[in-house]
Amino acid sequence: MDSRVKRGAGRVPPPGITAMVPCYNEIDCVERAYREIRAELARYDDVELLFVDDGSTDGTLDAIKGFAAEDSRVKYISFARNFGLEAAFSAGFKYASKPWTVQFDADLQSPPHEMHRLVDKALEGYDVVFAVRENRQDPWHRRLGTWAHQTIARRWLGIELPQGASVFRIVRTSVAHKVVDSRLSTPYFIATAPLLGARYTTLPTAHQPRLDGQGKWNLRKLFSHAVELFFGFSFRPLTWLVGLSGVVMAAGTAVLALALTGRLGPTAIELAGLVAVLVALALLMVVARYLVRVMRVQAIGVPRYQIREANIPIRAAEALYGYETPDVSGHFREPEVWEDAS
Ligand code: UDP
Ligand code: MG
């Protein structure tokens, strides 16, 4: 029998779980998140907690260091600045050391006590199980935005993704590595995992309002996230506009012929010109988006993030100060700064 398949009443114990928590200025939430995640992890033997501090400036890192001091299963990496959630979870997946990784939100919007349901589902034979928020407790424009951009992506642009998937998810860590390392400028995780052939499913889970503090998504970030999906995973916008340009060119030639033979008035000619300019501008915008995408992928050698501090070994290329291993105290620290005596 496949060891991943759940057997009768006795649950197959998972081989090991990394609980990964990206944090950006979460001083109001991180303590409670730590306690609740730790309580849920008590169901399992082989676990670690991996906090990814995404350049917080509010003392979140100090709080995490406090947890590490009381619990040796707590690991952390801390970015040199804020690199964004995608960079944070990419690093988390990369440095997770257990075979399964569960991604949490520090603000506890997806309750940690739902984790074991994700684990059980994964053990039925999936590489990824995405939580879908039941009664999502976010402002209406966030809910509408997610639904609209995912629906456009799936229905119109032919992009495969699990509708409504949130970042609360369990992922086979080896598969997560593939997603993070794939040659895409940012790992739009929910679209990349299906592209690679990962076996995935969704599971409805509870959702609650943010515990405290502020959400980090503004309109600009949400818009660029949607654009990333549309232009990173589909060529249909380009195909459509090239087709439309062909139609406009043919119509333009007809307008020109009619104008030369004096059968069109100046207003009609001006309107036809305006339509042609608008289509040309739309095409230019779309081509520019793809160009930006290509340039980002070209820059793949540039790391997505830089790590300033950690209590685990870090790859030299990703460590701002170039250190590969922690010092004798087990910590990967920033170098001491010497005052200039003169
Ligand atoms: N986060 C992060 N870097 C960022 C923004 C957010 O690591 O630049 C973390 C944040 O601390 C939280 C999670 O990502 O743990 C989700 O963020 P948020 O609650 O702002 O997103 P929302 O729930 O509104 O989608
Ligand atoms: Mg949140």
Coordinates of C-alpha atoms and ligand atoms in Angstrom, one line a residue:
M1 CA 0.0 0.0 0.0
D2 CA 1.2 3.5 -0.8
S3 CA 2.6 4.9 2.4
R4 CA 1.0 8.3 1.6
V5 CA -2.5 6.9 1.6
K6 CA -4.5 7.2 4.8
R7 CA -5.3 3.8 6.2
G8 CA -8.6 3.1 8.0
A9 CA -8.9 4.6 11.5
G10 CA -5.1 4.7 12.1
R11 CA -3.5 7.8 10.6
V12 CA -0.2 7.4 8.8
P13 CA 2.2 9.7 10.8
P14 CA 3.7 12.3 8.6
P15 CA 7.5 12.1 8.3
G16 CA 8.2 15.6 9.6
I17 CA 6.7 19.1 9.4
T18 CA 8.2 22.6 9.1
A19 CA 5.8 25.3 10.2
M20 CA 6.8 28.3 8.2
V21 CA 5.7 31.8 9.2
P22 CA 6.6 34.9 7.0
C23 CA 6.4 38.0 9.2
Y24 CA 6.6 41.6 8.3
N25 CA 6.0 44.1 11.2
E26 CA 3.8 41.6 13.1
I27 CA 4.8 42.6 16.7
D28 CA 1.1 42.7 17.7
C29 CA 0.5 39.1 16.5
V30 CA 3.7 37.1 16.4
E31 CA 3.7 36.0 20.1
R32 CA 0.2 34.6 19.9
A33 CA 0.9 33.0 16.5
Y34 CA 3.9 31.2 18.0
R35 CA 1.8 29.9 20.9
E36 CA -1.1 28.7 18.7
I37 CA 1.1 27.1 16.0
R38 CA 3.2 25.4 18.7
A39 CA 0.0 24.0 20.3
E40 CA -1.1 22.5 17.0
L41 CA 2.4 21.1 16.3
A42 CA 2.2 19.2 19.6
R43 CA 0.2 16.6 17.7
Y44 CA 3.4 15.6 15.8
D45 CA 6.8 14.4 16.8
D46 CA 9.2 15.7 14.2
V47 CA 8.6 19.4 13.8
E48 CA 10.4 22.8 13.5
L49 CA 9.1 26.3 13.4
L50 CA 10.7 28.5 10.7
F51 CA 10.1 32.2 11.0
V52 CA 11.0 34.4 8.0
D53 CA 11.4 38.0 9.1
D54 CA 10.8 40.0 6.0
G55 CA 12.8 43.1 7.1
S56 CA 10.5 44.1 10.0
T57 CA 11.3 47.4 11.8
D58 CA 9.0 47.0 14.8
G59 CA 10.8 44.5 17.0
T60 CA 9.3 41.3 15.4
L61 CA 12.8 39.9 15.0
D62 CA 13.6 40.4 18.7
A63 CA 10.4 38.6 19.6
I64 CA 11.3 35.7 17.3
K65 CA 14.8 35.5 18.9
G66 CA 13.0 35.2 22.3
F67 CA 11.1 32.1 21.0
A68 CA 14.3 30.6 19.7
A69 CA 15.9 31.1 23.1
E70 CA 13.1 29.1 24.8
D71 CA 12.6 26.5 22.1
S72 CA 15.4 24.9 20.1
R73 CA 13.0 23.9 17.4
V74 CA 12.5 27.6 16.5
K75 CA 14.6 28.6 13.5
Y76 CA 14.7 32.0 11.8
I77 CA 16.1 33.9 8.9
S78 CA 15.9 37.7 8.7
F79 CA 16.0 39.7 5.5
A80 CA 18.2 42.7 5.0
R81 CA 15.1 44.7 4.0
N82 CA 11.5 44.1 3.1
F83 CA 11.5 41.9 0.0
G84 CA 7.8 41.0 -0.1
L85 CA 5.7 38.0 0.9
E86 CA 6.7 35.9 -2.2
A87 CA 10.4 36.4 -1.4
A88 CA 9.7 35.5 2.2
F89 CA 7.9 32.2 1.5
S90 CA 10.4 31.3 -1.2
A91 CA 13.2 31.5 1.4
G92 CA 11.0 29.6 3.9
F93 CA 10.4 26.8 1.5
K94 CA 14.1 26.7 0.6
Y95 CA 15.4 26.5 4.1
A96 CA 12.7 24.2 5.5
S97 CA 14.4 21.0 6.6
K98 CA 11.4 18.7 7.0
P99 CA 9.7 16.7 4.2
W100 CA 6.4 18.7 4.6
T101 CA 6.1 22.5 4.9
V102 CA 3.0 24.3 6.2
Q103 CA 2.8 28.0 5.5
F104 CA 1.0 30.1 8.1
D105 CA 0.0 33.8 8.4
A106 CA 1.4 35.6 11.4
D107 CA -1.9 37.4 11.9
L108 CA -3.8 34.1 12.4
Q109 CA -6.4 34.8 9.8
S110 CA -6.2 31.1 8.9
P111 CA -6.4 29.4 12.3
P112 CA -3.4 27.2 13.1
H113 CA -5.8 24.5 14.6
E114 CA -6.9 23.7 11.1
M115 CA -3.4 22.5 10.2
H116 CA -3.9 18.8 11.0
R117 CA -6.8 18.7 8.5
L118 CA -4.4 19.9 5.8
V119 CA -1.9 17.3 6.9
D120 CA -4.5 14.5 6.8
K121 CA -5.6 15.5 3.3
A122 CA -2.0 15.6 2.0
L123 CA -1.4 12.1 3.3
E124 CA -4.2 10.9 1.1
G125 CA -1.6 11.3 -1.7
Y126 CA -1.2 15.0 -2.7
D127 CA 1.9 17.2 -3.1
V128 CA 0.0 20.4 -2.2
V129 CA -3.2 21.0 -0.3
F130 CA -4.4 24.6 -0.5
A131 CA -6.8 26.0 2.1
V132 CA -9.8 27.8 0.7
R133 CA -11.2 30.3 3.1
E134 CA -14.8 29.7 4.1
N135 CA -16.6 33.0 4.8
R136 CA -13.4 34.9 4.1
Q137 CA -13.0 37.8 6.6
D138 CA -11.4 40.4 4.5
P139 CA -12.9 43.7 3.0
W140 CA -15.2 43.2 0.0
H141 CA -12.7 44.7 -2.5
R142 CA -10.1 42.1 -1.5
R143 CA -12.6 39.3 -2.0
L144 CA -13.9 40.7 -5.3
G145 CA -10.3 41.4 -6.5
T146 CA -9.2 37.8 -5.8
W147 CA -12.3 36.3 -7.4
A148 CA -12.0 38.6 -10.5
H149 CA -8.3 38.1 -11.2
Q150 CA -8.4 34.3 -10.6
T151 CA -11.5 34.0 -12.8
I152 CA -10.0 36.0 -15.6
A153 CA -6.8 33.9 -15.4
R154 CA -8.7 30.6 -15.5
R155 CA -11.6 31.3 -17.8
W156 CA -10.1 33.8 -20.3
L157 CA -6.4 33.2 -20.2
G158 CA -6.4 29.4 -19.7
I159 CA -4.1 29.4 -16.6
E160 CA -4.6 26.4 -14.4
L161 CA -4.9 27.3 -10.7
P162 CA -6.9 26.3 -7.7
Q163 CA -9.7 28.9 -7.4
G164 CA -9.8 30.6 -4.1
A165 CA -6.5 29.1 -2.8
S166 CA -4.9 31.0 0.0
V167 CA -1.3 31.0 1.3
F168 CA -2.3 28.7 4.1
R169 CA -1.1 25.4 2.6
I170 CA 0.8 22.3 3.1
V171 CA 3.4 21.4 0.5
R172 CA 5.8 18.5 0.0
T173 CA 9.0 20.4 0.6
S174 CA 10.9 18.8 -2.4
V175 CA 8.0 20.0 -4.7
A176 CA 8.2 23.5 -3.1
H177 CA 11.9 23.6 -3.9
K178 CA 11.1 23.0 -7.6
V179 CA 8.5 25.7 -7.6
V180 CA 10.8 28.2 -6.0
D181 CA 13.7 27.3 -8.3
S182 CA 11.7 27.3 -11.5
R183 CA 12.7 29.8 -14.1
L184 CA 10.0 32.4 -13.3
S185 CA 10.9 35.8 -11.9
T186 CA 8.5 35.4 -9.0
P187 CA 7.1 32.0 -7.9
Y188 CA 3.3 32.7 -8.4
F189 CA 2.9 29.6 -6.3
I190 CA -0.7 28.6 -7.1
A191 CA 0.0 28.8 -10.8
T192 CA 3.5 27.3 -10.9
A193 CA 2.7 24.1 -8.9
P194 CA 0.1 22.9 -11.4
L195 CA 2.4 23.8 -14.3
L196 CA 5.1 21.5 -12.9
G197 CA 2.6 18.7 -12.6
A198 CA 2.2 18.7 -8.8
R199 CA -0.8 16.7 -7.5
Y200 CA -2.9 19.3 -5.7
T201 CA -6.3 19.8 -4.1
T202 CA -8.1 22.3 -2.0
L203 CA -9.7 22.1 1.4
P204 CA -12.3 24.5 2.9
T205 CA -11.0 25.9 6.2
A206 CA -12.2 28.5 8.7
H207 CA -11.1 32.1 8.3
Q208 CA -11.1 35.0 10.8
P209 CA -10.4 38.7 10.9
R210 CA -6.8 39.9 11.3
L211 CA -5.7 39.5 15.0
D212 CA -4.2 43.0 15.2
G213 CA -2.1 45.4 13.2
Q214 CA -2.4 46.2 9.5
G215 CA -2.8 44.1 6.4
K216 CA 0.2 44.8 4.0
W217 CA -1.7 44.7 0.7
N218 CA -2.4 48.0 -1.0
L219 CA -4.2 48.5 -4.4
R220 CA -0.9 48.9 -6.3
K221 CA 0.5 45.6 -4.9
L222 CA -2.8 43.7 -5.6
F223 CA -2.8 45.1 -9.2
S224 CA 0.8 44.1 -9.9
H225 CA 0.2 40.7 -8.4
A226 CA -2.7 40.1 -10.9
V227 CA -0.5 41.5 -13.8
E228 CA 2.2 39.0 -12.8
L229 CA -0.2 36.2 -13.1
F230 CA -1.7 37.3 -16.5
F231 CA 1.5 38.0 -18.3
G232 CA 3.7 35.5 -16.5
F233 CA 1.5 32.5 -17.4
S234 CA -0.3 33.3 -20.6
F235 CA 0.4 34.7 -24.1
R236 CA -3.2 35.2 -24.9
P237 CA -3.2 39.0 -24.3
L238 CA -0.5 39.3 -26.9
T239 CA -2.2 37.0 -29.4
W240 CA -5.5 38.8 -29.0
L241 CA -4.0 42.3 -29.5
V242 CA -1.9 41.2 -32.5
G243 CA -5.2 39.8 -34.0
L244 CA -7.0 43.0 -33.2
S245 CA -4.2 45.0 -34.8
G246 CA -4.5 43.0 -38.0
V247 CA -8.3 43.8 -38.1
V248 CA -7.6 47.5 -37.5
M249 CA -5.0 47.6 -40.2
A250 CA -7.4 46.0 -42.7
A251 CA -10.1 48.5 -41.7
G252 CA -7.6 51.3 -41.9
T253 CA -6.8 50.4 -45.5
A254 CA -10.5 50.5 -46.4
V255 CA -10.9 53.9 -44.7
L256 CA -7.9 55.2 -46.6
A257 CA -9.4 53.9 -49.9
L258 CA -12.8 55.5 -49.1
A259 CA -11.1 58.8 -48.0
L260 CA -9.0 59.0 -51.3
T261 CA -12.1 58.5 -53.4
G262 CA -13.9 61.2 -51.4
R263 CA -16.5 58.9 -50.0
L264 CA -15.7 59.6 -46.3
G265 CA -16.0 62.9 -44.4
P266 CA -13.3 64.3 -42.1
T267 CA -15.0 63.3 -38.9
A268 CA -15.1 59.6 -39.8
I269 CA -11.5 59.7 -40.9
E270 CA -10.5 61.3 -37.6
L271 CA -12.4 58.7 -35.6
A272 CA -10.8 55.9 -37.5
G273 CA -7.4 57.4 -36.8
L274 CA -8.2 57.6 -33.1
V275 CA -9.3 54.0 -32.9
A276 CA -6.1 52.9 -34.6
V277 CA -3.9 54.9 -32.2
L278 CA -5.7 53.4 -29.2
V279 CA -5.2 49.8 -30.4
A280 CA -1.5 50.6 -31.2
L281 CA -1.0 52.0 -27.7
A282 CA -2.7 48.9 -26.1
L283 CA -0.4 46.7 -28.1
L284 CA 2.6 48.7 -27.0
M285 CA 1.6 48.4 -23.3
V286 CA 1.1 44.7 -23.6
V287 CA 4.5 44.2 -25.4
A288 CA 6.1 46.3 -22.7
R289 CA 4.7 44.1 -20.0
Y290 CA 6.1 41.0 -21.6
L291 CA 9.5 42.8 -22.1
V292 CA 9.6 43.6 -18.4
R293 CA 8.9 39.9 -17.7
V294 CA 11.7 38.7 -20.0
M295 CA 14.1 41.2 -18.4
R296 CA 13.2 39.9 -14.9
V297 CA 13.8 36.3 -15.9
Q298 CA 17.1 37.3 -17.4
A299 CA 18.0 38.7 -14.0
I300 CA 17.4 35.3 -12.4
G301 CA 21.0 35.3 -11.2
V302 CA 20.2 38.2 -9.0
P303 CA 18.9 36.7 -5.7
R304 CA 15.3 37.5 -4.8
Y305 CA 16.3 38.4 -1.3
Q306 CA 19.3 38.9 1.0
I307 CA 19.6 37.5 4.5
R308 CA 21.1 39.6 7.3
E309 CA 20.8 37.2 10.2
A310 CA 19.7 33.7 10.9
N311 CA 20.2 30.8 13.4
I312 CA 20.7 28.2 10.6
P313 CA 23.3 27.9 7.9
I314 CA 22.7 30.1 4.9
R315 CA 23.9 29.9 1.3
A316 CA 26.7 32.4 0.8
A317 CA 25.0 33.9 -2.3
E318 CA 21.9 34.7 -0.2
A319 CA 23.8 36.1 2.8
L320 CA 24.4 39.8 2.6
Y321 CA 27.7 39.5 4.4
G322 CA 28.7 36.3 2.5
Y323 CA 28.9 34.0 5.5
E324 CA 27.9 30.4 4.9
T325 CA 27.5 29.0 8.4
P326 CA 26.5 30.4 11.8
D327 CA 29.1 31.4 14.3
V328 CA 30.0 29.3 17.4
S329 CA 26.9 30.6 19.2
G330 CA 24.8 29.0 16.4
H331 CA 23.8 32.4 15.1
F332 CA 24.4 34.0 11.7
R333 CA 25.0 37.6 12.7
E334 CA 25.6 40.8 11.0
P335 CA 29.3 41.9 11.4
E336 CA 30.2 44.3 14.2
V337 CA 30.5 47.9 13.1
W338 CA 33.7 49.6 14.3
E339 CA 33.5 53.3 15.2
D340 CA 36.1 55.4 13.3
A341 CA 38.5 56.6 16.0
S342 CA 39.7 59.7 14.1
Ligands
UDP1 N1 4.1 39.5 4.9 C1 5.4 39.4 4.6 N2 6.0 40.4 3.8 C2 5.2 41.4 3.2 C3 3.9 41.4 3.5 C4 3.3 40.4 4.3 O1 6.1 38.5 5.1 O2 5.8 42.2 2.5 C5 3.5 38.4 5.7 C6 2.6 39.0 6.9 O3 3.4 39.3 8.0 C7 1.7 37.9 7.2 C8 1.4 37.3 5.8 O4 2.5 37.7 5.0 O5 2.2 36.9 8.0 C9 0.1 37.8 5.2 O6 0.2 39.2 5.2 P1 -1.2 40.1 5.3 O7 -1.9 39.7 6.5 O8 -0.8 41.5 5.3 O9 -2.0 39.7 4.0 P2 -3.5 39.4 3.8 O10 -4.0 38.5 4.9 O11 -4.1 40.8 3.9 O12 -3.6 38.8 2.5
MG2 MG -3.7 38.7 6.9

